[in-house]
mmCIF file of C-alpha atoms in Angstrom:
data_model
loop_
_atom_site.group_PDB
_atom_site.id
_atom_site.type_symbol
_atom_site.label_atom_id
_atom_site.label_comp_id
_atom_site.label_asym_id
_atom_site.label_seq_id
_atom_site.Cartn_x
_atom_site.Cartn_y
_atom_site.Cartn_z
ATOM 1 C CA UNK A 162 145.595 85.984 87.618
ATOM 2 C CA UNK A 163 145.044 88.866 85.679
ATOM 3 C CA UNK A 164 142.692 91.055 86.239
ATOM 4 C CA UNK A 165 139.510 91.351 83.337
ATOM 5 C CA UNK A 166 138.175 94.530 83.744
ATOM 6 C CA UNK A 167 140.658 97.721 83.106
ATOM 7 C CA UNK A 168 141.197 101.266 82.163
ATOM 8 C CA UNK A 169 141.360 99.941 78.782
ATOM 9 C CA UNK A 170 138.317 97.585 79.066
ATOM 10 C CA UNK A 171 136.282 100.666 79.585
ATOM 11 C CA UNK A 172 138.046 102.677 76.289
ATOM 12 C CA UNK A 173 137.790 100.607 74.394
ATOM 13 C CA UNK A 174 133.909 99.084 74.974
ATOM 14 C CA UNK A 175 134.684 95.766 75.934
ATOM 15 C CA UNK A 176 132.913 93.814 78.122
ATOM 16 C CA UNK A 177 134.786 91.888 81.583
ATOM 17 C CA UNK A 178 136.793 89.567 79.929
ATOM 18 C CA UNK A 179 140.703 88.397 78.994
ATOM 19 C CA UNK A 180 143.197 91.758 78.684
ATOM 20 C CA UNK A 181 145.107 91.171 75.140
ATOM 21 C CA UNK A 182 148.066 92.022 72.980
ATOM 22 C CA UNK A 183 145.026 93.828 70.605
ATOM 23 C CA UNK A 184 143.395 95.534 73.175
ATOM 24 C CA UNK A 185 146.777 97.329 73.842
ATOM 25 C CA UNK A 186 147.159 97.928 69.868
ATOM 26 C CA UNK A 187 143.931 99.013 69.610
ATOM 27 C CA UNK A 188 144.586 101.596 73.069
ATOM 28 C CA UNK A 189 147.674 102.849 72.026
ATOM 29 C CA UNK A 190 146.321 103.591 68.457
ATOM 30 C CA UNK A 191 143.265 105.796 70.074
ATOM 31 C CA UNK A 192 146.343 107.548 71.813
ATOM 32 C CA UNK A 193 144.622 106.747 75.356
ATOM 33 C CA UNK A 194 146.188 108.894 78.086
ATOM 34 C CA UNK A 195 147.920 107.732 80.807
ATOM 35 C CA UNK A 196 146.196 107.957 84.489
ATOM 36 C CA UNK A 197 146.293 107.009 87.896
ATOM 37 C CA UNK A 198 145.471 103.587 86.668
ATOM 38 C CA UNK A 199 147.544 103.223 83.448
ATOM 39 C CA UNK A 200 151.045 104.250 83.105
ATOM 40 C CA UNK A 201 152.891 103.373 79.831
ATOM 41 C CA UNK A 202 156.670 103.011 79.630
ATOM 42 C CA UNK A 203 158.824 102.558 76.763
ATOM 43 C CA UNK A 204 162.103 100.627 78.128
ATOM 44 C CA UNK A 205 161.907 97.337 80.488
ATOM 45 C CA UNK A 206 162.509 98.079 84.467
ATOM 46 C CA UNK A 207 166.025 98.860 84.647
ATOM 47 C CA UNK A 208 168.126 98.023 88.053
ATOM 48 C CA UNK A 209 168.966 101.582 90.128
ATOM 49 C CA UNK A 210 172.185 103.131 89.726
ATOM 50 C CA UNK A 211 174.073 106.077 91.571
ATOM 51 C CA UNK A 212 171.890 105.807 94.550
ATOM 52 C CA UNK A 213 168.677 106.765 92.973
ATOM 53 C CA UNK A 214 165.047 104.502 94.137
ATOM 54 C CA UNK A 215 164.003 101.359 92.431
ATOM 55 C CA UNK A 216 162.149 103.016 89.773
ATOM 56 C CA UNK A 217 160.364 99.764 89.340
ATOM 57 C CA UNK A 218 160.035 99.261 93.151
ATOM 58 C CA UNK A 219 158.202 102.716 93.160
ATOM 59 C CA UNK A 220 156.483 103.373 90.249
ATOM 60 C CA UNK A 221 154.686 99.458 91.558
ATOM 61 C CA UNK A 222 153.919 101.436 95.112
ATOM 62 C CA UNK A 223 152.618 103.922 94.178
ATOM 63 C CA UNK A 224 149.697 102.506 91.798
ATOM 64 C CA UNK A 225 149.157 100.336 94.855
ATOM 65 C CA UNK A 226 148.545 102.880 97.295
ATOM 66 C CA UNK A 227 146.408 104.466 94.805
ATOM 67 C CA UNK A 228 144.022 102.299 93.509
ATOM 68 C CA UNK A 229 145.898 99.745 91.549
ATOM 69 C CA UNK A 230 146.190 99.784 88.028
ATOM 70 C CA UNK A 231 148.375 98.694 84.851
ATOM 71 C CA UNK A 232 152.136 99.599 83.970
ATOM 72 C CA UNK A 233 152.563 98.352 80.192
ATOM 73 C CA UNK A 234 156.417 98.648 79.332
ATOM 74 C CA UNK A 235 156.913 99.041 75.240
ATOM 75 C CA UNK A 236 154.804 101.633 74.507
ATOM 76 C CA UNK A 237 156.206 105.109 74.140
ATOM 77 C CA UNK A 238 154.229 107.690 77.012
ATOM 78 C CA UNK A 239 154.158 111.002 75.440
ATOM 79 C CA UNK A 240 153.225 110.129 71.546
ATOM 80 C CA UNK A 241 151.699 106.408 72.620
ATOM 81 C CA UNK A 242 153.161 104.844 70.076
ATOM 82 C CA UNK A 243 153.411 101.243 70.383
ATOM 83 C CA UNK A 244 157.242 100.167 70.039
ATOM 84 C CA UNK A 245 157.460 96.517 71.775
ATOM 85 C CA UNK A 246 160.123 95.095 73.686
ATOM 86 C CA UNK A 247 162.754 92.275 73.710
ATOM 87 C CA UNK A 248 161.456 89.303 75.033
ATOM 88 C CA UNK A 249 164.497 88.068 76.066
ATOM 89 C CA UNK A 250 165.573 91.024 77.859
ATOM 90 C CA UNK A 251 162.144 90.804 80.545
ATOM 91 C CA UNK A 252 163.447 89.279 83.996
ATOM 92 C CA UNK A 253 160.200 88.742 85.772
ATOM 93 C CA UNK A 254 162.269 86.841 88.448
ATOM 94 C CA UNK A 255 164.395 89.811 89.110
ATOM 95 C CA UNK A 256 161.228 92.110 89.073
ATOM 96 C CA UNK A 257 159.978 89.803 91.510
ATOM 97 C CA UNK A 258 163.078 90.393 93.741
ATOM 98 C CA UNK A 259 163.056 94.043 93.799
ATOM 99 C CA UNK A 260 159.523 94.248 95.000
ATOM 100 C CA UNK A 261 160.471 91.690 97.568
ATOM 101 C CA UNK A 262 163.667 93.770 98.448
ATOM 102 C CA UNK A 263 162.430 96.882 98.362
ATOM 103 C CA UNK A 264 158.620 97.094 98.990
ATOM 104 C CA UNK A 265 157.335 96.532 102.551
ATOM 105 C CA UNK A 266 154.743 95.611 103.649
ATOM 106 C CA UNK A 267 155.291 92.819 100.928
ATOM 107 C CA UNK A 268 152.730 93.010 97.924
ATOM 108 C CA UNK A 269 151.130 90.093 97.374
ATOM 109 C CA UNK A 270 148.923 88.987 93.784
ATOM 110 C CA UNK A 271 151.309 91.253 91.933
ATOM 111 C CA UNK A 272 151.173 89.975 88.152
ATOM 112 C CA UNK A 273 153.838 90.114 85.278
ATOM 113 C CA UNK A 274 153.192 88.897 81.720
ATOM 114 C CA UNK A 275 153.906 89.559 78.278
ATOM 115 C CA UNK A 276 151.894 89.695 75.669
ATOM 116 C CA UNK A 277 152.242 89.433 72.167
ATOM 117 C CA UNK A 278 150.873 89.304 68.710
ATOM 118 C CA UNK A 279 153.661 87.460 66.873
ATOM 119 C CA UNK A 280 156.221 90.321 65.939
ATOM 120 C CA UNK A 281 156.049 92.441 68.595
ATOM 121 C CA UNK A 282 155.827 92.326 72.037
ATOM 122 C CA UNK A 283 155.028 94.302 75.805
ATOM 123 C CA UNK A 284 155.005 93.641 79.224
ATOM 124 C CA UNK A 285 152.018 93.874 81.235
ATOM 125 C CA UNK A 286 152.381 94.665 85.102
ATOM 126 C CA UNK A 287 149.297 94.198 86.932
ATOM 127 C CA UNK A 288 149.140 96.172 90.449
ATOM 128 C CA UNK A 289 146.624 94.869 92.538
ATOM 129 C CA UNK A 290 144.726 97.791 94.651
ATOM 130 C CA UNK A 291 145.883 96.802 98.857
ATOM 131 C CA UNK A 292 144.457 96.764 101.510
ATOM 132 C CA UNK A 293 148.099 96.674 103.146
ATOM 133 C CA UNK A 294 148.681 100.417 101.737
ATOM 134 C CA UNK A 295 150.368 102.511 102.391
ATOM 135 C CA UNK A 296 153.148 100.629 100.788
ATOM 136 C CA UNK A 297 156.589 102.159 101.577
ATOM 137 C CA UNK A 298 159.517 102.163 99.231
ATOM 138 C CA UNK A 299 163.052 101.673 100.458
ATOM 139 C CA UNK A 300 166.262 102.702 99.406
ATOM 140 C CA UNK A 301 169.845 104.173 100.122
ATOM 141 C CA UNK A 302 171.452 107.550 99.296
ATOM 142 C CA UNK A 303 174.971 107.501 97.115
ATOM 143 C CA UNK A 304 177.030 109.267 100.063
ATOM 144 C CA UNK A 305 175.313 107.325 102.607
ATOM 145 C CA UNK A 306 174.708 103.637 101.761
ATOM 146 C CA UNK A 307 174.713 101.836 105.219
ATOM 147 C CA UNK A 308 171.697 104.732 105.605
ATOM 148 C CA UNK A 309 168.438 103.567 104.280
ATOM 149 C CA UNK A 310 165.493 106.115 103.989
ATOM 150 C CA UNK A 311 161.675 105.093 102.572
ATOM 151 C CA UNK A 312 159.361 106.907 100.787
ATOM 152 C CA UNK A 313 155.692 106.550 100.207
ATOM 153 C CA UNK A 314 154.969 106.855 96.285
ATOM 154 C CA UNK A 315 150.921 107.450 94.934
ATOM 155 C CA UNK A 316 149.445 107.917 91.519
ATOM 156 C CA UNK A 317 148.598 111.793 90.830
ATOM 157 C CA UNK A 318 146.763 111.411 87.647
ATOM 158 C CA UNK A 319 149.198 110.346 84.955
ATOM 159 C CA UNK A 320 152.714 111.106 86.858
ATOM 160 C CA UNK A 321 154.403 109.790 90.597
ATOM 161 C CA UNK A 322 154.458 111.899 93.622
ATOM 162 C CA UNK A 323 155.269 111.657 97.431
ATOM 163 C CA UNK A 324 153.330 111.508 100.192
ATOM 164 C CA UNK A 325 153.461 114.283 102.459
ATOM 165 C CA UNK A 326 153.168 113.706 106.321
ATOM 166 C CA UNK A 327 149.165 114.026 106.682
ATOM 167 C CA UNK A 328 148.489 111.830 103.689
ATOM 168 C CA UNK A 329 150.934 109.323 105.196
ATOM 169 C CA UNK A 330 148.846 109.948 108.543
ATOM 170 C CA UNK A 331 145.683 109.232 106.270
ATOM 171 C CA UNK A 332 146.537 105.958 104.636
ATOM 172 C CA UNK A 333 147.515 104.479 107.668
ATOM 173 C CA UNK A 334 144.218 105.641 109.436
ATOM 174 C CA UNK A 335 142.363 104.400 106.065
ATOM 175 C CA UNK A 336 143.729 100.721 106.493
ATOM 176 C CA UNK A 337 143.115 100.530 110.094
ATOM 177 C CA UNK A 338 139.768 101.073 109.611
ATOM 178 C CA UNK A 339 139.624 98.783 106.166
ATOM 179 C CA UNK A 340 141.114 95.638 109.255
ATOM 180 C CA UNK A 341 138.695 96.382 111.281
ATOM 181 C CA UNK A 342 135.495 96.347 108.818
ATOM 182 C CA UNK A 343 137.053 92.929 107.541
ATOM 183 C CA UNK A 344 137.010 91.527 110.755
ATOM 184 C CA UNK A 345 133.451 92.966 110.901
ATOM 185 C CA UNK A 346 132.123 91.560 108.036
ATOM 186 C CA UNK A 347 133.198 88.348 108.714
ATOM 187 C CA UNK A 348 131.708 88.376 112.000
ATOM 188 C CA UNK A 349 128.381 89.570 110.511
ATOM 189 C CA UNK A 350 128.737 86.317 108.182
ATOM 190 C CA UNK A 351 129.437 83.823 111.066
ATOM 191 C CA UNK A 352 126.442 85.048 112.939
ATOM 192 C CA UNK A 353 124.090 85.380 110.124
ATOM 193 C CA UNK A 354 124.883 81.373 109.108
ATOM 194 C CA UNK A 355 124.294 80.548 112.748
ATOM 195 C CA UNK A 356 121.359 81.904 113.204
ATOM 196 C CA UNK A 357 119.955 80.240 109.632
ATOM 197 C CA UNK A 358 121.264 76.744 110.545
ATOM 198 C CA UNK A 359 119.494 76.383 114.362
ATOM 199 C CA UNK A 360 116.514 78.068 112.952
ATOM 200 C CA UNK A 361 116.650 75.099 110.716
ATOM 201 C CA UNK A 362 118.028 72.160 112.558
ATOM 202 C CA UNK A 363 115.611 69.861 113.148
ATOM 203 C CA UNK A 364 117.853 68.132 115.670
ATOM 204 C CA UNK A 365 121.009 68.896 117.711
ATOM 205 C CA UNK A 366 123.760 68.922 115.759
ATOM 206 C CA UNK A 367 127.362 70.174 115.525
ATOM 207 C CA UNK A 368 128.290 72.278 112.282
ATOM 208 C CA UNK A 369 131.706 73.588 111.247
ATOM 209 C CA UNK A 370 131.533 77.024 109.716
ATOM 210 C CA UNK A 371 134.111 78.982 107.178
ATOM 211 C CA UNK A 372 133.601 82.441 106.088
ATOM 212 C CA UNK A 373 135.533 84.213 103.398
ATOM 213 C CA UNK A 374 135.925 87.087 101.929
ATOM 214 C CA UNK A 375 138.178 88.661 98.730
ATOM 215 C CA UNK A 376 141.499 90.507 99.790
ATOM 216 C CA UNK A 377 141.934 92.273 96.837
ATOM 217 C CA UNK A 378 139.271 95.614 96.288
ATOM 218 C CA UNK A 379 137.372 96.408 93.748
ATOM 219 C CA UNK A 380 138.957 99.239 91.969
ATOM 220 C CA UNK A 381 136.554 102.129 91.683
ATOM 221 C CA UNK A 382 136.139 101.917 88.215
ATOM 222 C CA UNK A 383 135.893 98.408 88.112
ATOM 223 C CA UNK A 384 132.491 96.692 86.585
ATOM 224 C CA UNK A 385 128.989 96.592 88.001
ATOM 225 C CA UNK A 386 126.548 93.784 87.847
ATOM 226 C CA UNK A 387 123.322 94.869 86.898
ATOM 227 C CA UNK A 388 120.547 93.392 88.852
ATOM 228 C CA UNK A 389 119.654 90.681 86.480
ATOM 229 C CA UNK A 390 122.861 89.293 86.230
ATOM 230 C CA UNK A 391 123.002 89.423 90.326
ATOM 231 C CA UNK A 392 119.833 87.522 90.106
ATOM 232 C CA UNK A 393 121.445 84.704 87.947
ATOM 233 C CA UNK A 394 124.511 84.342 89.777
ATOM 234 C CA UNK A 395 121.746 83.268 93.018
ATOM 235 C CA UNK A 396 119.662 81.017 90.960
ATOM 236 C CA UNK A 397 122.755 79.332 89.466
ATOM 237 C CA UNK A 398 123.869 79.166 93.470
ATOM 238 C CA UNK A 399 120.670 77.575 94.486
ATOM 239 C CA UNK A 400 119.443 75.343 91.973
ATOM 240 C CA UNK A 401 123.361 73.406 92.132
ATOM 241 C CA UNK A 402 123.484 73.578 95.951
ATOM 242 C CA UNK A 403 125.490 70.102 96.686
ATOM 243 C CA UNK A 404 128.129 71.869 94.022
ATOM 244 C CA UNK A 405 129.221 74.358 96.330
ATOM 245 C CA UNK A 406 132.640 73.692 96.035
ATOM 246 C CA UNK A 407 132.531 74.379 92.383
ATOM 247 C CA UNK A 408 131.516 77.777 93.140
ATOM 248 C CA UNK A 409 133.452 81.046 92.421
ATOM 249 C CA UNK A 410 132.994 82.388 95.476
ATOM 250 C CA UNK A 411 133.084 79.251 97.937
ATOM 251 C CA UNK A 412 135.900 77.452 95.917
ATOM 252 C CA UNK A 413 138.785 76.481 97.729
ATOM 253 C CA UNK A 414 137.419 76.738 101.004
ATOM 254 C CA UNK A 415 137.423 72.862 101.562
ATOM 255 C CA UNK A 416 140.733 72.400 100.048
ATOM 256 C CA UNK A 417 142.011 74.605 102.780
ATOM 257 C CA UNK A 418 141.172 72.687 105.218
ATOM 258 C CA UNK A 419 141.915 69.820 103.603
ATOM 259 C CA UNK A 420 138.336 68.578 102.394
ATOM 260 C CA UNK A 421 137.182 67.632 99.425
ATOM 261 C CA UNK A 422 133.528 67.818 99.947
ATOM 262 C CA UNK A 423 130.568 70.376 100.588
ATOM 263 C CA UNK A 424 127.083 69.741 102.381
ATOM 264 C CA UNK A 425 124.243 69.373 100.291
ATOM 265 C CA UNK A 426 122.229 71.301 102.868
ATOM 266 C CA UNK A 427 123.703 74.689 101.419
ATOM 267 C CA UNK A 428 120.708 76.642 101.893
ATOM 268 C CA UNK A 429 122.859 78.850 103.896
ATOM 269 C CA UNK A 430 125.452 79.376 101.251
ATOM 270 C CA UNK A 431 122.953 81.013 98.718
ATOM 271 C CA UNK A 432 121.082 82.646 101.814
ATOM 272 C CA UNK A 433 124.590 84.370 102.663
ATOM 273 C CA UNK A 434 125.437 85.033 98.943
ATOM 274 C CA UNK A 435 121.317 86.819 98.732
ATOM 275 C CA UNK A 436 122.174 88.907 101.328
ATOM 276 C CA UNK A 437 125.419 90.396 100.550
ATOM 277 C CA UNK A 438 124.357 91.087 96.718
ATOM 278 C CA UNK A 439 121.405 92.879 98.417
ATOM 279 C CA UNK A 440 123.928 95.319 100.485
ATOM 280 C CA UNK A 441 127.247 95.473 98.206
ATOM 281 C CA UNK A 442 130.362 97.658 99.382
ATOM 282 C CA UNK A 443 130.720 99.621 96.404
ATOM 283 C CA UNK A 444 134.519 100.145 95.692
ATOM 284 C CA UNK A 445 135.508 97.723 98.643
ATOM 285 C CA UNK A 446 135.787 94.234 97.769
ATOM 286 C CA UNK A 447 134.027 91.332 95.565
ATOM 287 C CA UNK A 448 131.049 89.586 97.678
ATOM 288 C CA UNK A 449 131.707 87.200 100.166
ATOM 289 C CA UNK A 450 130.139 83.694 100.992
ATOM 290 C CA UNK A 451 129.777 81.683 103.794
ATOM 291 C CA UNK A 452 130.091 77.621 103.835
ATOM 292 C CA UNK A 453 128.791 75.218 106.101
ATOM 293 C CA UNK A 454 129.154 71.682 107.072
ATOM 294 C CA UNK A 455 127.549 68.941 109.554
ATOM 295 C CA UNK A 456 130.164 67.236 111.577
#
């Protein structure tokens, strides 16, 4: 799912919400300049020839190593001027493949889609930020094809570059440390819900207990709640307790595990929710939630 809240969001004034074929007319025609997190390209993602890297394959690495970010194909980079491109020409299965070929570790939640407005049309790539990065780029040299070599692409403002040795060194230190404050967190969630349900439990019981939290970060720039909308996203979680399951944050816990329903006694889920909105990770990840259940 594409994301709603972009580089071009904040341009152009718009609030979180659906990314559109006008909201690219409207960005190109303010000439906005390409960043770290926006990089326009005129032609579609061509296949490599005479050796060279997966332009596609790297240009997708390196925004996710960066921060993630949007590649929009059909727009010219240097004068912005939207051009469009040939529907018919877009293989989104064989961009598909050349990530899977060509990017490891694999990057997952990776979007395509095209947009339109009736006459002309672009191609929206949406990189997801990872907490997998650094992402490494493979590929083989024309003299030397039974060789392959791999490269670590990142975002330097509005062009590509390679990683050099320490920053390689870095990213890998960066998402050791992102693992183990995941495995933290969920650990602090686990023992936070068990210590609200037996201060609660009026009788012994046995409870099964699923945490969750988003895989995807925030992207620094992305959107902040301001307290009073914090504040209605906990009432609306616990005035509708028994409808859990309905929730964005708790939904498709139970269809995981192959259950359809969610206790009524979620005073715990809203508990959970009140206390991460109270301590956010700024520029980490979305909030987490916790779900329980009587057996």
């Amino acid at each position: 799912m594409a994301r709603t809240w972009t580089r071009i969001h904040e341009h152009l004034g718009c609030p979180p919400g659906p990314f559109t074929f006008d909201m690219v007319r409207r960005a190109t025609d303010g000439n906005l300049d390409e960043f770290d997190d926006l990089d326009w390209k005129e032609p579609l993602p061509q296949p490599p020839r005479d050796g060279r890297w997966n332009e596609f394959a790297k240009d997708v690495a390196a925004m996710a190593n960066t921060r993630g970010g949007l590649i929009i194909y059909g727009v010219e980079d240097k004068t912005t001027r939207l051009l469009g491109i040939d529907p018919q020409e877009a293989n989104l299965q064989q961009y598909a493949q050349w990530i899977r070929n060509h990017v490891h570790p694999y990057l997952p939640d990776l979007d395509m889609f095209e947009l339109t407005d009736g006459t002309k049309s672009v191609l929206v790539v949406d990189v997801p930020a990872s907490e997998m990065a650094p992402h490494l780029v493979y590929g083989t040299a024309a003299k030397d094809k039974d060789q392959q070599a791999a490269v670590v692409p990142y975002r330097d403002n509005d062009h590509t570059a390679w990683m050099a040795e320490h920053q390689v060194e870095r990213a890998y230190r960066d998402r050791f440390a992102r693992v183990g404050l995941a495995e933290e967190q969920l650990q602090r969630h686990i023992d936070f819900t068990t210590k609200t349900i037996t201060a609660h439990a009026s009788a012994p019981s046995a409870w099964f207990i699923a945490v969750s939290r988003p895989q995807r970060p925030l992207p620094r720039g992305a959107y902040r709640m301001s307290r009073g909308e914090a504040r209605e996203v906990l009432k609306s979680a616990k005035v509708e307790p028994a409808l859990c399951t309905g929730s964005r944050w708790c939904q498709g816990l139970w269809s995981v595990w192959g259950r359809t329903r969610c206790s009524t006694r979620a005073p715990a889920c809203a508990a959970g929710c009140a206390a991460i909105w109270s301590r956010p990770s700024i520029g980490r990840s979305s909030p987490s939630c916790t779900t329980t259940a009587p057996w």
